[in-house]
Amino acid sequence: MDYFSYKKGKLFAEGVDVARIAAEVGTPVYIYSKATFKEHLEKIRKAYGEIDTTICYSVKACGNINILRFMAEAGSGFDIVSGGELHRVLQAGGDPSKIVYAGVGKTDKEITEGLGADIAYFNIESEAELENLIRLAKQKNKKPRAALRVNPDVDPETHRYTTTGKKETKFGVDIKRARKVFSDYGNNRTVQLCAIHIHLGSAGHTVEPYAEALEKVLALIEQLRCDGFAIEAVDIGGGYGADYISGVSPTAADYASAIVPPLKGKNLKLILEPGASVAANAAILLTQVLYPKKGGDKKFIIVDAGMNDLIRPPLYDAFHFIWPSQVSDAFVTERRDRDLQLDGTEVVDVVGPICESGDFFAKDRALPPVKGGDLLSIFTAGAYGFSMSSNYNARGRAAEVLVDNKDFSVIRRRESYEDLIELEK
Ligand SMILES: *Cc1c(COP(=O)(O)O)cnc(C)c1O
C-alpha cells in the first residue's frame, strides 16, 4: 500500500504529478508521501490495539525533521541510535518518554544527552556500557530505565549485512548470559534494568523469526521474574518487511497475529521499532535519464542519480522497482516486481554517473524504452535512501520534497556547490 500510482500514464504522488516536482525542484529528488507514512503508522497501531504498545519509529530509516514532526504529532515514539538523532527528534517535538536509544557504541556525550532528555529506555548492549550508564547517571543524579538487548540467535534469512540477531554479530548479549547480567545489575539503584530488547535485523519476509524470538524472550522473562526481577516491557525491535515487491511482505496485521497472542495477559508493555516498513514505500527517488549507451551486448541507461543518493542496490543487493514516470497505456503497471515482463520492454542496466562499477540501481532489468530527458522513478526509496546519502564525487545531496494531498513542499533544499565547501573554510 502506498500513494504512488499512475493516472492516464503519469505517475502521481498522492495528488501531485511527479513531473511537476521535477520541473520546479530538479532531479534527482526524493518525493515523500505523507499519507503513506501516516497510514502505515495507523495500521500498526490498529494491529496491536489489544495490548499496551508504543510504536517507536526508527529515525535512521528516514529522519528529515519535517517527517519526524508529523510522525510525533501522529503520536509516534522514536527509536534512535545516536546523539544526532536525539537532537533531531527533540527539535521535531518528539516526546522523550517515547524515545528508546539503541547502539553498540554510545559515547559519554551521547549517554549524557539521553539522560538530560529523560528518554524512556537505554537499550544496553554490553556490561561495559551498562557500567558506564550507571557512572554517568550517578553524576547527573538520574535514574534511567534500561532494556537489556539480548541476542535470541534466530536467523531472519536476510542479507548478511542486515542480520543482527544471530549469535555471532556484535549486537546485544547472548540470551544465556542475560540472567547473569540481571543477577549482577538487576537490583542496581541507579539504573533500573527492567526490560528486554531484541532486534533481528532488517528486511525479513516472514513472521516466523519474530514468533521464535519472542518465545525465547518470554521464557527468559519468566525466568528473570522467578529470580525476583521486575520486567515491565519487551521491545521487539524493527525489521518488518516492506513492500519493495508488491504483496510479498507480511502486513502489520500478519506480524501482530504472531506477536500479540503470546503477550496477552503477560503484564508486559510492548515496544516496536519499525523503520523500513513505515518509510520504505513512502518515497520514490525521481531521476532523469542522461544518456542511453551501448556497451558490448549490453544497454545502459545512465541517470542523474548515483550511489551517493541511494546506495542500497550495491550495498545490500537490494531490489528497487524502476519505471518511467510517464508511460503509454501498454506500460501502465501497479505491480512492482523483479521480473515484470511486458511486451515491448528492453533489458537494460540502470546506472549512475559515479566513477565506481558499484554505481548501479538495476542490472538486466526490463524497462519500457526511454530516451535522454525522460524521468525514471526508483520506487520504495524512503528507507535508508536519503539517510545513507553522501557527497561522494562532490555531488550535493538531492532535494527532499514532501507531498501532502495536492500540495508539495521542499523539506530539504538541494545542496549547492557552496554547501559542499562551507565547512572547509
Ligand atoms: C535499524 C533498526 C531498526 C529499524 O529497522 P527496520 O528494518 O528499518 O525496520 C529498529 N531497531 C534497531 C535497534 C535498529 O538498529
Coordinates of C-alpha atoms and ligand atoms in Angstrom, one line a residue:
M1 CA 0.0 0.0 0.0
D2 CA 1.2 3.5 -0.9
Y3 CA 0.1 6.6 -2.6
F4 CA 2.2 6.5 -5.8
S5 CA 0.2 5.5 -8.8
Y6 CA -0.4 6.2 -12.5
K7 CA -3.2 8.4 -13.7
K8 CA -3.5 8.5 -17.5
G9 CA 0.0 7.3 -17.8
K10 CA 1.5 9.8 -15.5
L11 CA 2.9 8.9 -12.1
F12 CA 1.3 10.8 -9.2
A13 CA 2.5 11.1 -5.7
E14 CA -0.9 11.5 -3.9
G15 CA -2.5 14.3 -5.9
V16 CA 0.7 15.7 -7.5
D17 CA 2.1 14.8 -10.9
V18 CA 5.8 14.0 -10.1
A19 CA 6.9 15.6 -13.4
R20 CA 5.7 18.9 -11.9
I21 CA 8.0 18.5 -9.0
A22 CA 10.9 17.6 -11.3
A23 CA 10.2 20.8 -13.3
E24 CA 10.1 23.0 -10.2
V25 CA 12.8 21.4 -8.0
G26 CA 15.0 19.5 -10.4
T27 CA 16.4 16.0 -10.2
P28 CA 17.4 13.8 -8.5
V29 CA 14.8 14.4 -5.9
Y30 CA 13.3 12.3 -3.1
I31 CA 9.5 12.6 -3.1
Y32 CA 7.7 11.5 0.1
S33 CA 4.1 10.8 0.6
K34 CA 2.8 12.0 4.0
A35 CA -0.3 9.9 3.7
T36 CA 1.7 6.7 3.2
F37 CA 3.8 7.4 6.4
K38 CA 0.6 8.1 8.4
E39 CA -1.3 5.1 7.1
H40 CA 1.5 2.7 8.0
L41 CA 1.6 4.1 11.5
E42 CA -2.2 3.8 11.8
K43 CA -2.2 0.2 10.5
I44 CA 0.4 -0.8 13.1
R45 CA -1.5 1.0 15.9
K46 CA -4.7 -0.9 14.9
A47 CA -2.9 -4.2 14.6
Y48 CA -1.5 -4.1 18.1
G49 CA -4.5 -2.3 19.6
E50 CA -5.3 -5.1 22.0
I51 CA -2.2 -4.7 24.1
D52 CA -0.3 -1.8 25.6
T53 CA 2.1 -0.9 22.7
T54 CA 4.4 2.0 22.0
I55 CA 5.5 2.5 18.4
C56 CA 9.0 3.9 18.2
Y57 CA 9.6 4.8 14.5
S58 CA 13.3 4.2 13.7
V59 CA 14.8 7.5 12.9
K60 CA 17.8 6.2 11.0
A61 CA 15.5 4.9 8.2
C62 CA 14.5 8.4 7.2
G63 CA 15.0 11.2 9.6
N64 CA 14.1 14.5 8.0
I65 CA 12.9 16.8 10.8
N66 CA 9.7 17.6 8.9
I67 CA 8.8 13.9 8.7
L68 CA 9.6 13.4 12.4
R69 CA 7.4 16.3 13.2
F70 CA 4.3 14.9 11.7
M71 CA 5.1 11.5 13.0
A72 CA 5.4 12.9 16.5
E73 CA 2.1 14.8 16.0
A74 CA 0.5 11.5 14.9
G75 CA 1.6 10.0 18.3
S76 CA 4.7 8.1 17.2
G77 CA 7.6 7.5 19.6
F78 CA 11.2 7.2 18.2
D79 CA 14.0 4.7 18.1
I80 CA 17.3 6.5 18.0
V81 CA 20.9 5.3 17.5
S82 CA 22.9 8.5 18.1
G83 CA 23.0 11.8 19.8
G84 CA 22.4 13.4 16.5
E85 CA 19.1 11.5 16.1
L86 CA 18.1 12.5 19.6
H87 CA 18.7 16.1 18.6
R88 CA 16.6 15.7 15.5
V89 CA 13.7 14.1 17.5
L90 CA 13.7 16.7 20.2
Q91 CA 13.8 19.5 17.7
A92 CA 10.9 17.9 15.9
G93 CA 8.9 18.0 19.1
G94 CA 9.1 14.2 19.9
D95 CA 8.0 13.1 23.3
P96 CA 11.2 12.0 25.2
S97 CA 9.1 9.5 27.2
K98 CA 8.6 7.6 24.0
I99 CA 12.3 7.5 22.9
V100 CA 14.4 4.3 23.0
Y101 CA 18.1 4.5 22.4
A102 CA 19.9 1.6 20.9
G103 CA 23.5 1.3 19.6
V104 CA 26.6 -0.7 20.5
G105 CA 28.9 2.4 20.8
K106 CA 27.2 5.2 22.7
T107 CA 29.7 7.8 23.8
D108 CA 29.7 9.6 27.2
K109 CA 28.4 12.7 25.5
E110 CA 25.6 10.8 23.8
I111 CA 24.6 9.0 27.0
T112 CA 24.7 12.2 29.0
E113 CA 22.4 13.8 26.4
G114 CA 19.9 10.9 26.7
L115 CA 20.0 11.3 30.4
G116 CA 19.4 15.0 30.1
A117 CA 16.3 14.4 27.9
D118 CA 14.9 11.7 30.3
I119 CA 14.3 9.2 27.5
A120 CA 12.2 6.1 28.1
Y121 CA 14.9 3.4 27.7
F122 CA 18.5 3.0 27.1
N123 CA 18.9 -0.3 25.1
I124 CA 22.0 -1.7 26.6
E125 CA 24.3 -3.8 24.5
S126 CA 27.1 -4.9 26.9
E127 CA 28.0 -5.0 30.6
A128 CA 30.7 -2.3 30.0
E129 CA 28.1 0.0 28.5
L130 CA 25.8 -0.6 31.5
E131 CA 28.7 0.2 33.9
N132 CA 29.2 3.5 32.0
L133 CA 25.5 4.4 32.1
I134 CA 25.5 3.8 35.9
R135 CA 28.5 6.0 36.3
L136 CA 27.2 8.8 34.2
A137 CA 23.7 8.6 35.7
K138 CA 25.1 8.9 39.2
Q139 CA 27.0 12.1 38.1
K140 CA 23.8 13.6 36.7
N141 CA 21.6 12.3 39.6
K142 CA 19.3 10.5 37.2
K143 CA 17.6 7.1 37.5
P144 CA 17.2 5.9 33.9
R145 CA 15.4 2.8 32.8
A146 CA 17.3 0.3 30.7
A147 CA 16.4 -2.6 28.5
L148 CA 19.0 -5.4 28.0
R149 CA 19.5 -6.1 24.3
V150 CA 19.7 -9.9 24.1
N151 CA 20.6 -11.9 21.1
P152 CA 18.0 -14.5 20.5
D153 CA 20.1 -16.3 17.9
V154 CA 17.4 -16.6 15.2
D155 CA 18.0 -16.0 11.6
P156 CA 15.7 -13.6 9.7
E157 CA 17.1 -15.0 6.5
T158 CA 18.1 -11.6 5.2
H159 CA 21.2 -10.3 3.7
R160 CA 24.3 -10.9 5.9
Y161 CA 24.8 -7.1 6.4
T162 CA 21.3 -6.7 7.7
T163 CA 21.3 -9.7 10.1
T164 CA 21.7 -8.5 13.7
G165 CA 20.0 -11.2 15.8
K166 CA 22.4 -14.1 15.3
K167 CA 24.9 -15.2 17.9
E168 CA 28.0 -14.1 16.1
T169 CA 27.0 -10.5 15.5
K170 CA 28.3 -7.5 17.5
F171 CA 24.8 -6.7 18.8
G172 CA 23.4 -7.4 22.3
V173 CA 24.4 -10.1 24.8
D174 CA 23.9 -13.8 24.4
I175 CA 20.5 -14.8 25.8
K176 CA 22.2 -17.3 28.1
R177 CA 24.3 -14.5 29.6
A178 CA 21.3 -12.3 30.2
R179 CA 20.5 -14.0 33.6
K180 CA 24.0 -13.3 34.8
V181 CA 23.7 -9.6 33.7
F182 CA 20.5 -9.3 35.7
S183 CA 22.0 -11.0 38.8
D184 CA 24.9 -8.5 38.6
Y185 CA 22.9 -5.4 37.8
G186 CA 19.1 -6.2 38.1
N187 CA 19.0 -4.6 41.6
N188 CA 21.1 -1.6 40.8
R189 CA 19.7 1.5 42.4
T190 CA 20.8 4.0 39.8
V191 CA 19.8 2.2 36.5
Q192 CA 16.6 0.3 36.6
L193 CA 17.2 -2.7 34.3
C194 CA 13.6 -3.6 33.7
A195 CA 13.1 -4.5 30.0
I196 CA 14.3 -6.8 27.3
H197 CA 15.2 -5.7 23.8
I198 CA 15.8 -7.6 20.6
H199 CA 16.2 -6.6 17.0
L200 CA 16.5 -9.3 14.5
G201 CA 17.8 -7.3 11.5
S202 CA 16.1 -5.8 8.5
A203 CA 14.0 -6.9 5.6
G204 CA 12.8 -10.3 6.7
H205 CA 9.9 -11.7 4.8
T206 CA 8.2 -14.0 7.2
V207 CA 6.7 -13.7 10.7
E208 CA 8.3 -16.9 12.0
P209 CA 11.6 -15.4 13.2
Y210 CA 9.6 -13.0 15.4
A211 CA 7.5 -15.7 16.8
E212 CA 10.5 -17.8 17.5
A213 CA 12.5 -15.0 19.1
L214 CA 9.5 -13.8 21.2
E215 CA 9.1 -17.4 22.5
K216 CA 12.7 -17.4 23.7
V217 CA 12.5 -13.9 25.2
L218 CA 9.2 -14.7 27.0
A219 CA 10.9 -17.8 28.5
L220 CA 13.8 -15.6 29.6
I221 CA 11.5 -13.0 31.1
E222 CA 9.6 -15.7 33.1
Q223 CA 13.0 -16.9 34.5
L224 CA 14.0 -13.4 35.4
R225 CA 10.7 -12.8 37.1
C226 CA 11.2 -16.0 39.1
D227 CA 14.6 -14.8 40.0
G228 CA 12.9 -11.8 41.5
F229 CA 13.4 -9.1 38.8
A230 CA 10.6 -6.8 37.7
I231 CA 10.4 -6.8 33.9
E232 CA 7.9 -4.3 32.7
A233 CA 8.5 -4.2 28.9
V234 CA 9.6 -6.1 25.9
D235 CA 11.0 -4.3 22.9
I236 CA 11.0 -6.5 19.8
G237 CA 12.8 -4.1 17.5
G238 CA 12.2 -3.5 13.9
G239 CA 13.0 -5.2 10.6
Y240 CA 9.4 -5.9 9.5
G241 CA 9.1 -6.5 5.8
A242 CA 8.4 -3.5 3.5
D243 CA 6.8 -3.6 0.0
Y244 CA 9.8 -3.5 -2.2
I245 CA 7.9 -6.0 -4.3
S246 CA 4.1 -5.8 -4.4
G247 CA 2.3 -8.0 -2.0
V248 CA 5.3 -10.1 -0.8
S249 CA 5.8 -8.8 2.7
P250 CA 3.6 -9.7 5.7
T251 CA 1.4 -6.8 6.8
A252 CA 1.4 -5.2 10.2
A253 CA -1.7 -7.4 11.0
D254 CA 0.2 -10.5 9.9
Y255 CA 3.1 -9.7 12.3
A256 CA 0.6 -8.8 15.1
S257 CA -1.2 -12.1 14.7
A258 CA 2.1 -13.9 15.7
I259 CA 3.2 -11.4 18.3
V260 CA 0.1 -10.3 20.2
P261 CA -1.4 -13.6 21.4
P262 CA 1.8 -14.8 23.3
L263 CA 1.9 -11.4 25.0
K264 CA -1.7 -11.3 26.2
G265 CA -2.0 -11.3 30.0
K266 CA 1.7 -11.2 30.5
N267 CA 1.7 -7.8 32.1
L268 CA 4.3 -6.5 29.6
K269 CA 4.4 -3.3 27.7
L270 CA 5.3 -3.9 24.0
I271 CA 7.7 -1.6 22.1
L272 CA 8.0 -1.8 18.4
E273 CA 10.8 -0.1 16.3
P274 CA 9.6 -0.1 12.7
G275 CA 11.7 1.7 10.2
A276 CA 11.6 0.4 6.6
S277 CA 8.0 -0.9 7.0
V278 CA 6.9 2.6 7.6
A279 CA 9.2 4.7 5.4
A280 CA 10.3 2.5 2.5
N281 CA 7.4 2.8 0.1
A282 CA 6.6 6.3 1.4
A283 CA 9.1 7.7 -1.2
I284 CA 10.4 7.5 -4.7
L285 CA 13.7 8.8 -5.9
L286 CA 13.0 10.6 -9.1
T287 CA 15.9 10.8 -11.6
Q288 CA 16.3 12.0 -15.1
V289 CA 17.8 9.9 -17.9
L290 CA 21.0 11.5 -19.2
Y291 CA 22.2 9.1 -21.8
P292 CA 21.3 5.7 -23.2
K293 CA 24.5 3.8 -24.1
K294 CA 25.6 0.5 -25.6
G295 CA 28.4 -1.4 -24.1
G296 CA 29.0 -4.7 -26.0
D297 CA 25.7 -6.5 -25.9
K298 CA 24.5 -4.5 -23.0
K299 CA 22.4 -1.4 -22.9
F300 CA 23.0 1.1 -20.2
I301 CA 20.7 3.8 -19.0
I302 CA 22.8 6.5 -17.4
V303 CA 20.7 8.6 -15.0
D304 CA 21.5 11.7 -12.9
A305 CA 21.1 10.0 -9.5
G306 CA 24.1 8.0 -8.2
M307 CA 25.1 5.6 -5.5
N308 CA 25.7 8.7 -3.3
D309 CA 22.0 9.3 -3.4
L310 CA 20.8 5.7 -2.9
I311 CA 23.4 3.1 -2.0
R312 CA 21.1 0.2 -1.2
P313 CA 21.5 -1.8 -4.5
P314 CA 25.3 -2.2 -4.3
L315 CA 25.4 -2.3 -0.5
Y316 CA 22.7 -4.9 0.1
D317 CA 21.9 -6.3 -3.3
A318 CA 18.6 -4.5 -2.7
F319 CA 15.9 -4.6 -5.3
H320 CA 14.2 -1.3 -6.2
F321 CA 11.4 -1.3 -8.8
I322 CA 12.2 1.3 -11.5
W323 CA 9.8 2.6 -14.1
P324 CA 9.4 5.7 -16.2
S325 CA 7.1 8.3 -14.6
Q326 CA 5.3 8.8 -17.9
V327 CA 4.3 5.7 -19.9
S328 CA 1.9 4.7 -22.7
D329 CA -1.2 2.7 -21.7
A330 CA 0.6 -0.6 -22.5
F331 CA 3.2 0.1 -19.8
V332 CA 0.9 1.2 -17.0
T333 CA 1.5 -1.1 -14.1
E334 CA 0.7 -1.0 -10.4
R335 CA 2.6 -4.3 -9.9
R336 CA 6.2 -3.8 -8.9
D337 CA 8.2 -6.9 -9.4
R338 CA 11.7 -8.1 -10.2
D339 CA 10.6 -10.0 -13.4
L340 CA 7.7 -8.0 -14.6
Q341 CA 7.6 -8.9 -18.4
L342 CA 5.6 -6.7 -20.7
D343 CA 5.6 -6.7 -24.5
G344 CA 8.0 -4.0 -25.8
T345 CA 10.3 -3.7 -22.8
E346 CA 14.0 -3.9 -23.3
V347 CA 16.6 -5.3 -20.9
V348 CA 19.0 -2.6 -19.5
D349 CA 21.2 -1.7 -16.6
V350 CA 20.3 1.5 -14.9
V351 CA 23.4 3.1 -13.7
G352 CA 24.6 6.4 -12.1
P353 CA 27.3 8.8 -13.2
I354 CA 29.8 8.0 -10.4
C355 CA 33.3 6.5 -11.1
E356 CA 32.6 3.2 -9.4
S357 CA 31.3 0.0 -11.0
G358 CA 29.1 -0.4 -7.9
D359 CA 27.2 2.7 -9.0
F360 CA 24.1 0.9 -10.3
F361 CA 20.4 0.8 -9.5
A362 CA 19.3 -2.2 -11.5
K363 CA 21.0 -4.9 -13.6
D364 CA 19.4 -6.7 -16.5
R365 CA 16.1 -5.1 -15.9
A366 CA 13.2 -5.0 -18.4
L367 CA 12.2 -1.4 -18.9
P368 CA 10.0 0.4 -21.4
P369 CA 12.2 2.2 -24.0
V370 CA 13.4 5.5 -22.6
K371 CA 15.5 8.4 -24.0
G372 CA 17.5 11.3 -22.7
G373 CA 15.4 13.7 -20.7
D374 CA 12.8 11.1 -19.6
L375 CA 12.1 10.7 -15.9
L376 CA 12.6 7.4 -14.1
S377 CA 11.1 6.6 -10.7
I378 CA 13.1 4.5 -8.3
F379 CA 10.4 3.2 -6.0
T380 CA 10.5 2.2 -2.4
A381 CA 13.4 4.6 -1.7
G382 CA 12.1 6.1 1.6
A383 CA 14.1 4.0 4.0
Y384 CA 17.9 4.1 4.1
G385 CA 17.8 6.2 1.0
F386 CA 18.4 9.9 1.8
S387 CA 19.6 8.9 5.3
M388 CA 22.5 7.0 3.8
S389 CA 23.3 9.5 1.1
S390 CA 26.7 11.2 0.8
N391 CA 28.6 13.9 -1.1
Y392 CA 30.9 11.3 -2.9
N393 CA 32.2 12.7 -6.1
A394 CA 31.5 16.2 -4.7
R395 CA 27.8 15.8 -5.5
G396 CA 25.4 17.8 -3.5
R397 CA 22.7 15.8 -1.8
A398 CA 19.4 15.6 -3.5
A399 CA 16.4 17.7 -2.6
E400 CA 13.7 16.2 -0.4
V401 CA 10.0 17.0 -1.2
L402 CA 7.0 16.2 0.9
V403 CA 3.7 15.7 -0.8
D404 CA 0.5 16.2 1.2
N405 CA -2.5 15.6 -1.0
K406 CA -2.5 18.2 -3.8
D407 CA 0.4 20.2 -2.3
F408 CA 4.1 19.7 -2.1
S409 CA 6.9 21.5 -0.3
V410 CA 10.6 21.3 -0.3
I411 CA 11.6 19.9 3.1
R412 CA 15.3 19.9 2.4
R413 CA 16.8 22.0 -0.4
R414 CA 19.2 20.6 -2.8
E415 CA 22.8 21.1 -1.7
S416 CA 24.7 23.7 -3.6
Y417 CA 28.4 23.9 -4.6
E418 CA 28.8 26.4 -1.8
D419 CA 27.4 23.9 0.7
L420 CA 30.0 21.4 -0.4
I421 CA 32.9 23.6 0.7
E422 CA 31.2 25.6 3.5
L423 CA 32.7 23.5 6.4
E424 CA 36.1 23.5 4.9
K425 CA 36.7 27.3 5.1
Ligands
LIG1 C1 17.7 -0.1 12.2 C2 17.0 -0.5 13.5 C3 15.6 -0.6 13.5 C4 14.7 -0.4 12.2 O1 14.9 -1.5 11.3 P1 14.0 -1.5 10.0 O2 14.5 -2.7 9.2 O3 14.1 -0.3 9.3 O4 12.6 -1.7 10.5 C5 15.0 -0.9 14.6 N1 15.7 -1.1 15.8 C6 17.0 -1.0 15.8 C7 17.7 -1.3 17.1 C8 17.7 -0.7 14.6 O5 19.0 -0.7 14.7

